[in-house]
Coordinates of C-alpha atoms in Angstrom, one line a residue:
M252 CA 102.1 179.3 154.4
N253 CA 102.5 177.7 151.0
I254 CA 104.2 174.3 151.3
N255 CA 105.2 172.3 148.3
I256 CA 103.7 168.9 149.1
E257 CA 101.5 166.4 147.3
P258 CA 98.0 168.0 146.8
S259 CA 95.9 165.5 148.9
W260 CA 98.2 166.0 151.9
K261 CA 98.2 169.8 151.3
E262 CA 94.4 169.7 151.7
V263 CA 94.5 167.4 154.8
L264 CA 97.3 169.3 156.6
E265 CA 96.5 172.9 155.5
G266 CA 95.5 173.8 159.1
E267 CA 98.9 172.7 160.4
F268 CA 100.7 174.9 157.9
Q269 CA 99.0 178.0 159.2
K270 CA 100.0 177.4 162.9
P271 CA 102.7 179.5 164.5
Y272 CA 104.9 176.5 165.5
F273 CA 105.0 175.4 161.8
E274 CA 106.1 178.9 160.6
N275 CA 108.8 178.9 163.3
L276 CA 109.9 175.4 162.2
I277 CA 110.2 176.3 158.5
S278 CA 112.2 179.4 159.5
F279 CA 114.5 177.2 161.5
V280 CA 114.9 174.7 158.6
K281 CA 115.6 177.3 156.0
S282 CA 118.3 178.8 158.2
E283 CA 119.9 175.4 158.9
Y284 CA 119.9 174.5 155.1
A285 CA 121.4 178.0 154.3
T286 CA 124.1 177.6 157.0
Y287 CA 125.0 173.9 157.2
K288 CA 124.9 170.8 155.0
C289 CA 121.5 169.1 155.9
Y290 CA 119.7 166.0 154.8
P291 CA 117.6 165.1 152.9
P292 CA 118.0 167.5 150.0
G293 CA 115.4 170.3 150.4
K294 CA 113.2 169.1 147.6
E295 CA 112.9 165.7 149.3
I296 CA 111.9 166.9 152.8
F297 CA 108.3 165.9 152.1
A298 CA 109.1 162.9 149.9
A299 CA 107.3 160.4 152.1
F300 CA 104.1 162.3 151.4
D301 CA 104.8 163.0 147.7
H302 CA 105.3 159.3 147.0
C303 CA 102.3 158.2 149.0
P304 CA 99.1 160.4 148.7
F305 CA 96.8 160.5 151.7
D306 CA 94.0 158.5 149.9
K307 CA 96.5 155.8 149.0
V308 CA 97.8 155.1 152.6
E309 CA 97.4 151.5 153.6
V310 CA 100.4 151.0 155.9
V311 CA 102.4 153.5 158.1
I312 CA 105.9 152.8 159.3
I313 CA 107.3 155.3 161.8
G314 CA 111.0 156.1 162.0
Q315 CA 112.8 158.7 164.1
D316 CA 115.4 160.9 162.2
P317 CA 116.7 160.9 158.6
Y318 CA 120.1 159.3 158.1
H319 CA 122.8 161.9 158.5
G320 CA 125.6 160.4 156.3
L321 CA 126.5 161.6 152.8
G322 CA 124.0 160.7 150.2
Q323 CA 121.9 158.3 152.4
A324 CA 118.6 160.0 153.2
N325 CA 115.9 160.3 150.5
G326 CA 113.0 161.5 152.7
L327 CA 111.6 158.1 153.5
C328 CA 112.3 156.4 156.8
F329 CA 114.8 153.5 156.8
S330 CA 115.3 154.1 153.0
V331 CA 118.5 155.0 151.2
R332 CA 119.3 156.0 147.6
D333 CA 120.0 153.4 145.0
G334 CA 123.6 152.3 145.2
V335 CA 124.1 153.3 148.8
A336 CA 125.1 150.5 151.3
F337 CA 122.3 149.3 153.5
P338 CA 122.5 150.7 157.1
P339 CA 122.3 148.1 159.8
S340 CA 118.6 148.7 160.6
L341 CA 117.7 148.3 156.9
Q342 CA 119.7 145.1 156.7
N343 CA 117.8 143.7 159.6
I344 CA 114.5 144.7 158.0
F345 CA 115.4 142.9 154.9
R346 CA 116.6 139.9 156.8
E347 CA 113.2 139.7 158.6
I348 CA 111.4 140.0 155.2
Q349 CA 113.6 137.2 153.9
D350 CA 112.8 134.9 156.8
D351 CA 109.1 135.9 157.0
L352 CA 108.2 135.7 153.4
N353 CA 110.9 133.5 152.0
Q354 CA 112.0 136.0 149.4
P355 CA 115.5 137.1 148.3
F356 CA 117.4 140.0 149.7
P357 CA 116.7 143.1 147.5
Q358 CA 119.3 144.8 145.4
S359 CA 118.3 148.3 146.3
G360 CA 117.6 149.9 149.7
N361 CA 115.4 152.6 148.0
L362 CA 112.0 152.0 149.5
E363 CA 110.1 154.2 147.0
R364 CA 108.8 150.9 145.7
W365 CA 106.9 150.4 149.0
A366 CA 105.6 154.0 149.1
A367 CA 104.2 153.5 145.6
Q368 CA 102.0 150.7 147.0
G369 CA 100.6 152.8 149.9
V370 CA 103.3 152.5 152.6
L371 CA 103.9 155.9 154.3
L372 CA 107.5 155.9 155.5
L373 CA 107.2 158.6 158.1
N374 CA 110.1 159.9 160.1
A375 CA 109.1 161.8 163.3
V376 CA 111.7 164.4 162.4
L377 CA 112.1 165.2 158.7
T378 CA 115.5 166.9 158.6
V379 CA 118.9 166.6 160.2
R380 CA 122.3 168.4 160.1
A381 CA 124.9 166.3 158.3
H382 CA 126.8 164.0 160.7
E383 CA 124.9 165.3 163.7
A384 CA 122.2 162.8 164.8
A385 CA 119.1 164.3 166.4
S386 CA 120.3 167.9 165.6
H387 CA 116.8 168.9 164.4
Q388 CA 114.8 167.3 167.2
G389 CA 112.6 169.4 169.4
K390 CA 112.1 172.2 166.8
G391 CA 108.5 171.4 165.8
W392 CA 108.7 168.4 163.4
E393 CA 107.4 166.1 166.1
T394 CA 104.3 168.2 166.6
F395 CA 103.7 168.1 162.8
T396 CA 104.2 164.4 162.4
D397 CA 102.0 163.7 165.5
A398 CA 99.3 165.7 163.6
V399 CA 99.9 163.5 160.5
I400 CA 99.4 160.3 162.5
Q401 CA 96.3 161.7 164.1
K402 CA 94.8 162.7 160.8
I403 CA 95.3 159.2 159.4
S404 CA 93.9 157.6 162.6
D405 CA 90.8 159.9 162.6
E406 CA 90.0 160.1 158.9
K407 CA 90.9 156.7 157.5
Q408 CA 89.9 153.1 158.2
N409 CA 91.8 149.8 158.3
V410 CA 95.3 151.2 158.1
V411 CA 98.2 149.0 159.4
F412 CA 100.6 150.9 161.7
L413 CA 104.0 149.3 162.3
L414 CA 105.6 150.6 165.5
W415 CA 109.2 149.5 165.9
G416 CA 110.9 150.4 169.2
G417 CA 109.9 152.5 172.2
Y418 CA 110.0 155.8 170.3
A419 CA 107.6 154.6 167.6
K420 CA 105.3 153.0 170.2
K421 CA 105.1 156.2 172.1
K422 CA 104.5 158.2 168.9
G423 CA 101.6 155.9 168.0
A424 CA 100.0 155.8 171.4
K425 CA 96.8 157.7 170.4
I426 CA 96.1 155.6 167.2
N427 CA 92.5 154.4 167.3
R428 CA 93.0 150.6 167.6
E429 CA 89.3 149.9 167.2
K430 CA 89.5 150.7 163.5
H431 CA 93.2 150.2 162.6
L432 CA 95.7 147.3 163.0
V433 CA 98.7 148.3 165.2
L434 CA 101.6 145.9 165.2
E435 CA 104.5 146.5 167.7
S436 CA 107.9 145.0 168.2
G437 CA 111.5 146.0 169.1
H438 CA 113.5 148.2 166.8
P439 CA 115.4 146.7 163.8
S440 CA 118.7 148.3 165.0
P441 CA 121.4 145.8 165.9
L442 CA 121.1 146.8 169.6
S443 CA 117.5 145.7 169.8
A444 CA 117.4 143.1 167.1
N445 CA 120.3 141.1 168.5
K446 CA 118.6 140.8 171.8
G447 CA 115.7 139.1 170.2
H448 CA 113.3 142.0 170.1
W449 CA 113.0 142.3 166.3
F450 CA 113.6 139.0 164.4
G451 CA 110.5 136.8 164.1
N452 CA 107.9 139.5 164.5
K453 CA 106.5 138.5 161.1
H454 CA 105.1 142.0 160.7
F455 CA 105.3 141.8 156.9
S456 CA 103.2 138.6 156.5
K457 CA 100.8 139.8 159.2
T458 CA 100.3 143.1 157.3
N459 CA 99.6 141.3 154.1
E460 CA 97.2 138.8 155.8
Y461 CA 95.2 141.7 157.3
L462 CA 95.1 143.6 154.0
K463 CA 93.9 140.5 152.1
S464 CA 91.3 139.8 154.8
I465 CA 89.7 143.2 154.1
E466 CA 90.0 142.6 150.3
K467 CA 92.9 144.9 149.7
R468 CA 96.1 144.2 147.8
A469 CA 99.1 142.7 149.7
I470 CA 102.3 144.7 149.7
K471 CA 105.2 143.5 147.6
W472 CA 107.9 143.8 150.2

């Protein structure tokens, strides 16, 4: 199956694209996009990969579903388009960065600037029906993104994985912690963050300290 995705990822994931579950998944997605309003736009389904080639991956952040509101999702987890109001989880991410790194609140919630520095912003499920949260769960995306995480764990060294909340922790359970740094905390959603499970995790400074310790460039969060 020919998938329009960044070339280095196409090479790494070619085996997945040939599997029956993936063919079934793509048939489902095409039908959904033809029948309903779905997000992100079709050309941005693989945007996380297109903005962060396999050989450039330094950090992985795992989300769950794309935003399902009008004009929000751009194919990168937690990210929204320029000019779109920050959803609550993204607000809390920026608050933690502000507290952790003593830097101002950003003007834009578009996280392509992170992806360009080697941050893979990977949702577990890459598509969703408009205004119907979790509507594309259990259709095969989870199998695909598990394979993505496994490829990074197996074939790369010294990647920082940020696992926020129970879902991401479960998703990252098989990461090889002997050769990668795995940081875990509660989810930045208000439900978790306001209970003290998110704020103060210092994941952004810890990531940069680790990258600098192995002579890599810190991320400009």
